[in-house]
Amino acid sequence: MVLTTKELKAEIRKMCEEKDAIILAHYYTIGDIQDIADFVGDSLALARKAAETDARVMVMCGVHFMAETCKLLSPDKIVLCPDLAAGCSLADSCKAEDLKKFKDEHPGYQVISYVNTTAAVKALTDVVVTSGNAKKVVDQLPKDAKLIFGPDYNLGNYINEVTGRKMLLWNGGCHVHERFSVSKILELKKQYPDAVVMAHLECKAPVLAVAEVKGSTATMLNYAQQSDKKQFIVATEAGILHEMQRTCPDKEFIPVPPEISESGLECSCNECNYMKLNTLEKVYNCLKTMSPQIKVDPEIAKEAVKPINRMLELS
């Protein structure tokens, strides 16, 4: 029997009650997932929620590294990932063995890793950061500290610029944010001259240069909620528009399209194909079967949780 969307949502919420489970969803997941979640947020907020929850089971609707982070912070809880194929191009751009080699070539350097990394990379890291707290964390490190920042080059470059640091930057990037271009933003600005341009810190420097608001998804959402402006041009994954529109129904949010779509055809927004692997059907099935569950090697977990806890302390 095929369940309707309404029936799926009702069954999911029913199973959450029966199994003492909560659903965590990133802003980039589809609207239906965000609607049934107990908590919707960016990477930092989701990490904090994972550390605080009393629930026995967590369903992480995001990408694989987010589910790993939940497991690292709550090793005794069951962490479910609706689709193990929900990876991350940014995490894939920094392999643990490559980072270890780079560390060995630069003795005396501390490693700052973006949260968009595997547990194995976090195990080689001194402190983890998100786009929302990277500047705050870096500012608290000694001024003479020798630092490696990875894997997101654009975020690291921005942090170097605003802090005056000279961190060594890993050359990694997000396939979504790399596709935004200044030309597309300027085209939209001509159509919507009064709109505020907002861009995620994973965007390239020229894109950030034309943005009036630069920050994490949470930063952009908060700005839109508090601003008296009515139109916003948004350069980040289009999933955030669901929460923006939900909380600001009287405002207009215009997604910036990619320079070139993966199909080679023009499209109106820029989406993460990994985030979109999370569906109501998969959430329903993972709760019903209690699988797939996230497991992290105990030796890796022991080291990987340390930089995450340090981040939570510093932010």
Coordinates of N, CA, C and O in Angstrom, one line a residue, residues 142-245:
P142 N 45.9 31.8 19.7 CA 47.0 32.7 19.8 C 47.4 33.3 18.5 O 47.3 32.7 17.4
K143 N 47.7 34.6 18.5 CA 48.0 35.4 17.3 C 49.2 34.8 16.5 O 49.3 35.0 15.3
D144 N 50.1 34.2 17.3 CA 51.3 33.6 16.6 C 51.1 32.1 16.2 O 52.1 31.5 15.8
A145 N 49.9 31.6 16.4 CA 49.7 30.2 16.1 C 49.8 29.9 14.6 O 49.4 30.7 13.8
K146 N 50.5 28.8 14.3 CA 50.6 28.4 12.9 C 49.4 27.5 12.6 O 49.3 26.5 13.2
L147 N 48.6 27.9 11.6 CA 47.3 27.2 11.4 C 47.2 26.7 10.0 O 47.5 27.3 9.0
I148 N 46.6 25.5 9.9 CA 46.1 24.9 8.6 C 44.6 25.0 8.7 O 44.0 24.5 9.7
F149 N 43.9 25.5 7.6 CA 42.5 25.5 7.6 C 42.0 24.7 6.4 O 42.4 24.9 5.3
G150 N 41.0 23.8 6.6 CA 40.5 23.0 5.5 C 39.1 22.5 5.9 O 38.7 22.5 7.0
P151 N 38.4 21.9 4.9 CA 38.8 21.8 3.5 C 38.3 23.0 2.6 O 38.7 23.1 1.5
D152 N 37.4 23.8 3.2 CA 36.8 24.8 2.3 C 37.7 26.1 2.1 O 37.9 26.9 3.0
Y153 N 38.3 26.2 0.9 CA 39.2 27.3 0.6 C 38.5 28.6 0.7 O 39.1 29.6 1.2
N154 N 37.3 28.7 0.2 CA 36.6 30.0 0.2 C 36.3 30.5 1.6 O 36.6 31.7 1.9
L155 N 35.9 29.7 2.5 CA 35.6 30.1 3.8 C 37.0 30.4 4.5 O 37.0 31.5 5.2
G156 N 38.0 29.6 4.3 CA 39.3 29.9 4.9 C 39.9 31.2 4.4 O 40.4 32.0 5.2
N157 N 39.7 31.5 3.1 CA 40.2 32.8 2.5 C 39.4 34.0 3.1 O 40.1 35.0 3.5
Y158 N 38.1 33.8 3.4 CA 37.4 34.9 4.0 C 37.8 35.1 5.4 O 38.0 36.3 5.9
I159 N 38.0 34.0 6.2 CA 38.5 34.2 7.6 C 39.9 34.8 7.6 O 40.1 35.6 8.5
N160 N 40.7 34.4 6.7 CA 42.1 35.1 6.7 C 41.9 36.6 6.5 O 42.5 37.4 7.1
E161 N 41.0 37.0 5.6 CA 40.7 38.4 5.2 C 40.2 39.2 6.4 O 40.7 40.3 6.7
V162 N 39.3 38.6 7.1 CA 38.6 39.4 8.2 C 39.4 39.3 9.6 O 39.1 40.1 10.4
T163 N 40.3 38.4 9.7 CA 41.1 38.2 10.9 C 42.5 38.7 10.8 O 43.2 38.9 11.8
G164 N 43.0 38.9 9.5 CA 44.4 39.2 9.3 C 45.3 38.0 9.5 O 46.5 38.2 9.5
R165 N 44.8 36.8 9.6 CA 45.6 35.6 9.7 C 46.2 35.3 8.4 O 45.8 35.7 7.3
K166 N 47.2 34.3 8.4 CA 47.7 33.8 7.2 C 47.7 32.3 7.3 O 48.8 31.6 7.1
M167 N 46.5 31.7 7.5 CA 46.4 30.3 7.6 C 46.7 29.6 6.3 O 46.4 30.2 5.2
L168 N 47.3 28.5 6.3 CA 47.5 27.7 5.1 C 46.1 27.1 4.8 O 45.5 26.5 5.6
L169 N 45.7 27.2 3.5 CA 44.4 26.8 3.1 C 44.4 25.5 2.3 O 45.1 25.4 1.3
W170 N 43.5 24.6 2.7 CA 43.3 23.4 1.8 C 42.4 23.8 0.6 O 41.5 24.6 0.8
N171 N 42.7 23.2 -0.5 CA 42.0 23.6 -1.7 C 40.8 22.7 -2.0 O 40.7 22.0 -2.9
G172 N 39.8 22.9 -1.1 CA 38.5 22.1 -1.3 C 37.4 23.1 -1.5 O 37.5 24.3 -1.3
G173 N 36.2 22.5 -1.9 CA 35.1 23.4 -2.2 C 33.8 22.6 -2.2 O 33.8 21.4 -2.4
C174 N 32.7 23.3 -2.1 CA 31.3 22.8 -2.2 C 30.8 22.9 -3.6 O 30.8 24.0 -4.2
H175 N 30.3 21.8 -4.2 CA 29.8 21.8 -5.5 C 28.7 22.8 -5.8 O 28.5 23.2 -6.9
V176 N 27.9 23.0 -4.7 CA 26.8 24.0 -4.8 C 27.3 25.4 -4.8 O 27.0 26.2 -5.8
H177 N 28.0 25.8 -3.8 CA 28.5 27.2 -3.7 C 29.5 27.6 -4.7 O 29.6 28.8 -5.1
E178 N 30.3 26.7 -5.3 CA 31.2 27.0 -6.3 C 30.5 27.4 -7.6 O 31.2 28.1 -8.4
R179 N 29.3 27.0 -7.8 CA 28.6 27.3 -9.1 C 27.9 28.7 -9.1 O 27.4 29.1 -10.1
F180 N 27.9 29.4 -8.0 CA 27.4 30.8 -8.0 C 28.4 31.7 -8.7 O 29.6 31.6 -8.6
S181 N 27.8 32.7 -9.4 CA 28.7 33.7 -10.1 C 28.2 35.1 -9.9 O 27.0 35.3 -9.7
V182 N 29.1 36.0 -10.0 CA 28.8 37.4 -9.9 C 27.8 37.9 -11.0 O 26.9 38.6 -10.7
S183 N 28.0 37.4 -12.2 CA 27.2 37.8 -13.3 C 25.7 37.5 -13.1 O 24.8 38.3 -13.4
K184 N 25.4 36.3 -12.5 CA 24.0 35.9 -12.3 C 23.4 36.8 -11.2 O 22.2 37.2 -11.3
I185 N 24.2 37.1 -10.2 CA 23.7 38.0 -9.1 C 23.4 39.4 -9.7 O 22.4 40.0 -9.3
L186 N 24.3 39.9 -10.5 CA 24.1 41.3 -11.0 C 22.9 41.3 -12.0 O 22.2 42.3 -12.0
E187 N 22.6 40.2 -12.7 CA 21.4 40.1 -13.5 C 20.2 40.3 -12.6 O 19.2 41.0 -13.0
L188 N 20.2 39.5 -11.5 CA 19.0 39.6 -10.6 C 18.9 40.9 -10.0 O 17.8 41.4 -9.7
K189 N 20.0 41.5 -9.7 CA 20.0 42.9 -9.0 C 19.4 43.9 -9.9 O 18.7 44.8 -9.5
K190 N 19.6 43.8 -11.2 CA 18.9 44.7 -12.2 C 17.4 44.5 -12.2 O 16.6 45.4 -12.3
Q191 N 17.0 43.2 -12.0 CA 15.5 42.9 -12.0 C 14.9 43.4 -10.6 O 13.8 43.8 -10.6
Y192 N 15.7 43.2 -9.6 CA 15.2 43.5 -8.2 C 16.2 44.5 -7.6 O 17.0 44.2 -6.7
P193 N 16.2 45.8 -8.0 CA 17.2 46.8 -7.5 C 17.1 47.0 -6.0 O 18.1 47.4 -5.4
D194 N 16.0 46.8 -5.4 CA 15.9 47.1 -3.9 C 16.2 45.8 -3.1 O 16.2 45.9 -1.8
A195 N 16.5 44.7 -3.7 CA 16.7 43.5 -3.0 C 18.1 43.5 -2.3 O 19.1 44.0 -2.8
V196 N 18.2 42.8 -1.1 CA 19.4 42.7 -0.4 C 20.1 41.4 -0.9 O 19.4 40.3 -1.0
V197 N 21.4 41.4 -1.3 CA 22.1 40.2 -1.7 C 22.7 39.6 -0.5 O 23.5 40.2 0.2
M198 N 22.4 38.3 -0.3 CA 23.0 37.5 0.8 C 23.7 36.3 0.2 O 23.2 35.6 -0.7
A199 N 24.9 36.0 0.7 CA 25.7 34.9 0.2 C 26.4 34.1 1.4 O 26.8 34.7 2.4
H200 N 26.4 32.8 1.2 CA 27.1 31.9 2.1 C 28.6 32.1 2.0 O 29.1 32.3 0.9
L201 N 29.3 31.9 3.1 CA 30.7 32.0 3.2 C 31.5 31.0 2.4 O 32.7 31.1 2.2
E202 N 30.8 29.9 1.9 CA 31.4 29.0 1.0 C 31.5 29.4 -0.4 O 32.1 28.8 -1.3
C203 N 30.9 30.6 -0.7 CA 30.9 31.1 -2.1 C 32.3 31.7 -2.3 O 33.1 32.1 -1.4
K204 N 32.6 31.9 -3.6 CA 33.9 32.5 -4.0 C 34.0 33.9 -3.6 O 33.0 34.6 -3.5
A205 N 35.3 34.4 -3.5 CA 35.5 35.8 -3.1 C 34.8 36.8 -3.9 O 34.2 37.8 -3.3
P206 N 34.7 36.7 -5.3 CA 34.0 37.8 -6.1 C 32.5 37.8 -5.7 O 31.9 38.9 -5.8
V207 N 32.0 36.7 -5.4 CA 30.5 36.6 -5.0 C 30.3 37.3 -3.7 O 29.4 38.1 -3.5
L208 N 31.2 37.0 -2.7 CA 31.1 37.6 -1.4 C 31.3 39.1 -1.5 O 30.7 39.9 -0.7
A209 N 32.1 39.5 -2.5 CA 32.4 41.0 -2.6 C 31.1 41.8 -3.0 O 31.0 43.0 -2.7
V210 N 30.2 41.1 -3.7 CA 29.0 41.9 -4.1 C 27.8 41.6 -3.2 O 26.7 42.2 -3.4
A211 N 28.0 40.8 -2.1 CA 27.0 40.5 -1.2 C 27.0 41.6 0.0 O 28.0 42.0 0.4
E212 N 25.8 42.0 0.4 CA 25.6 42.9 1.5 C 25.5 42.2 2.8 O 25.9 42.7 3.9
V213 N 25.1 40.9 2.8 CA 25.1 40.1 4.0 C 25.9 38.8 3.6 O 25.6 38.1 2.7
K214 N 26.9 38.5 4.5 CA 27.7 37.4 4.3 C 27.7 36.5 5.5 O 27.9 37.1 6.6
G215 N 27.5 35.2 5.4 CA 27.4 34.4 6.6 C 26.9 33.0 6.4 O 26.7 32.6 5.3
S216 N 26.6 32.4 7.5 CA 26.0 31.0 7.5 C 24.5 31.1 7.1 O 24.0 32.2 7.0
T217 N 23.9 29.9 6.9 CA 22.5 29.9 6.6 C 21.7 30.6 7.8 O 20.8 31.3 7.6
A218 N 22.1 30.3 9.0 CA 21.4 30.9 10.2 C 21.6 32.4 10.2 O 20.6 33.1 10.5
T219 N 22.8 32.9 9.8 CA 23.0 34.3 9.8 C 22.0 35.0 8.8 O 21.4 36.0 9.0
M220 N 21.9 34.4 7.6 CA 21.1 34.9 6.5 C 19.6 34.9 6.9 O 18.8 35.8 6.7
L221 N 19.2 33.7 7.6 CA 17.8 33.6 8.0 C 17.5 34.7 9.1 O 16.4 35.3 9.0
N222 N 18.4 34.8 10.0 CA 18.1 35.8 11.1 C 18.0 37.2 10.5 O 17.2 38.0 11.0
Y223 N 18.9 37.5 9.6 CA 18.9 38.9 9.0 C 17.6 39.1 8.3 O 16.9 40.2 8.4
A224 N 17.1 38.1 7.5 CA 15.8 38.3 6.8 C 14.7 38.5 7.7 O 13.8 39.3 7.5
Q225 N 14.7 37.8 8.9 CA 13.6 37.9 9.8 C 13.6 39.2 10.5 O 12.5 39.8 10.8
Q226 N 14.7 39.8 10.7 CA 14.8 41.1 11.4 C 14.8 42.3 10.5 O 14.6 43.5 11.0
S227 N 15.1 42.2 9.3 CA 15.2 43.3 8.4 C 13.8 43.8 8.0 O 12.8 43.1 7.9
D228 N 13.8 45.2 7.7 CA 12.6 45.7 7.2 C 12.5 45.7 5.7 O 11.5 46.2 5.1
K229 N 13.5 45.1 5.0 CA 13.6 45.0 3.6 C 12.5 43.9 3.2 O 12.2 43.0 4.0
K230 N 12.1 43.9 1.9 CA 11.0 43.0 1.5 C 11.5 42.0 0.5 O 10.8 41.0 0.2
Q231 N 12.7 42.2 -0.1 CA 13.2 41.3 -1.2 C 14.6 40.9 -0.9 O 15.5 41.8 -0.5
F232 N 15.0 39.7 -1.1 CA 16.3 39.2 -0.8 C 16.8 38.3 -2.0 O 16.0 37.4 -2.4
I233 N 18.0 38.5 -2.5 CA 18.6 37.6 -3.4 C 19.5 36.7 -2.7 O 20.4 37.2 -2.0
V234 N 19.3 35.4 -2.8 CA 19.9 34.4 -1.9 C 20.9 33.5 -2.6 O 20.5 32.7 -3.4
A235 N 22.2 33.6 -2.3 CA 23.2 32.7 -2.9 C 23.6 31.7 -1.9 O 24.7 31.8 -1.2
T236 N 22.8 30.7 -1.7 CA 23.2 29.5 -1.0 C 22.2 28.4 -1.5 O 21.4 28.6 -2.4
E237 N 22.3 27.2 -1.0 CA 21.5 26.1 -1.4 C 20.0 26.5 -1.2 O 19.6 27.0 -0.1
A238 N 19.2 26.2 -2.2 CA 17.8 26.7 -2.2 C 16.9 26.2 -1.1 O 15.8 26.7 -0.9
G239 N 17.3 25.1 -0.4 CA 16.5 24.6 0.6 C 16.2 25.6 1.7 O 15.1 25.5 2.4
I240 N 17.1 26.5 2.0 CA 16.9 27.5 3.0 C 15.7 28.4 2.7 O 15.1 29.0 3.7
L241 N 15.3 28.5 1.5 CA 14.2 29.4 1.1 C 12.9 28.9 1.8 O 12.0 29.7 2.0
H242 N 12.8 27.6 2.1 CA 11.5 27.1 2.7 C 11.3 27.7 4.1 O 10.3 28.2 4.4
E243 N 12.4 27.7 4.9 CA 12.3 28.3 6.2 C 12.2 29.8 6.2 O 11.5 30.4 7.0
M244 N 12.9 30.4 5.2 CA 12.8 31.9 5.1 C 11.4 32.3 4.8 O 10.8 33.2 5.4
Q245 N 10.8 31.6 3.8 CA 9.4 31.9 3.4 C 8.4 31.6 4.5 O 7.4 32.3 4.8

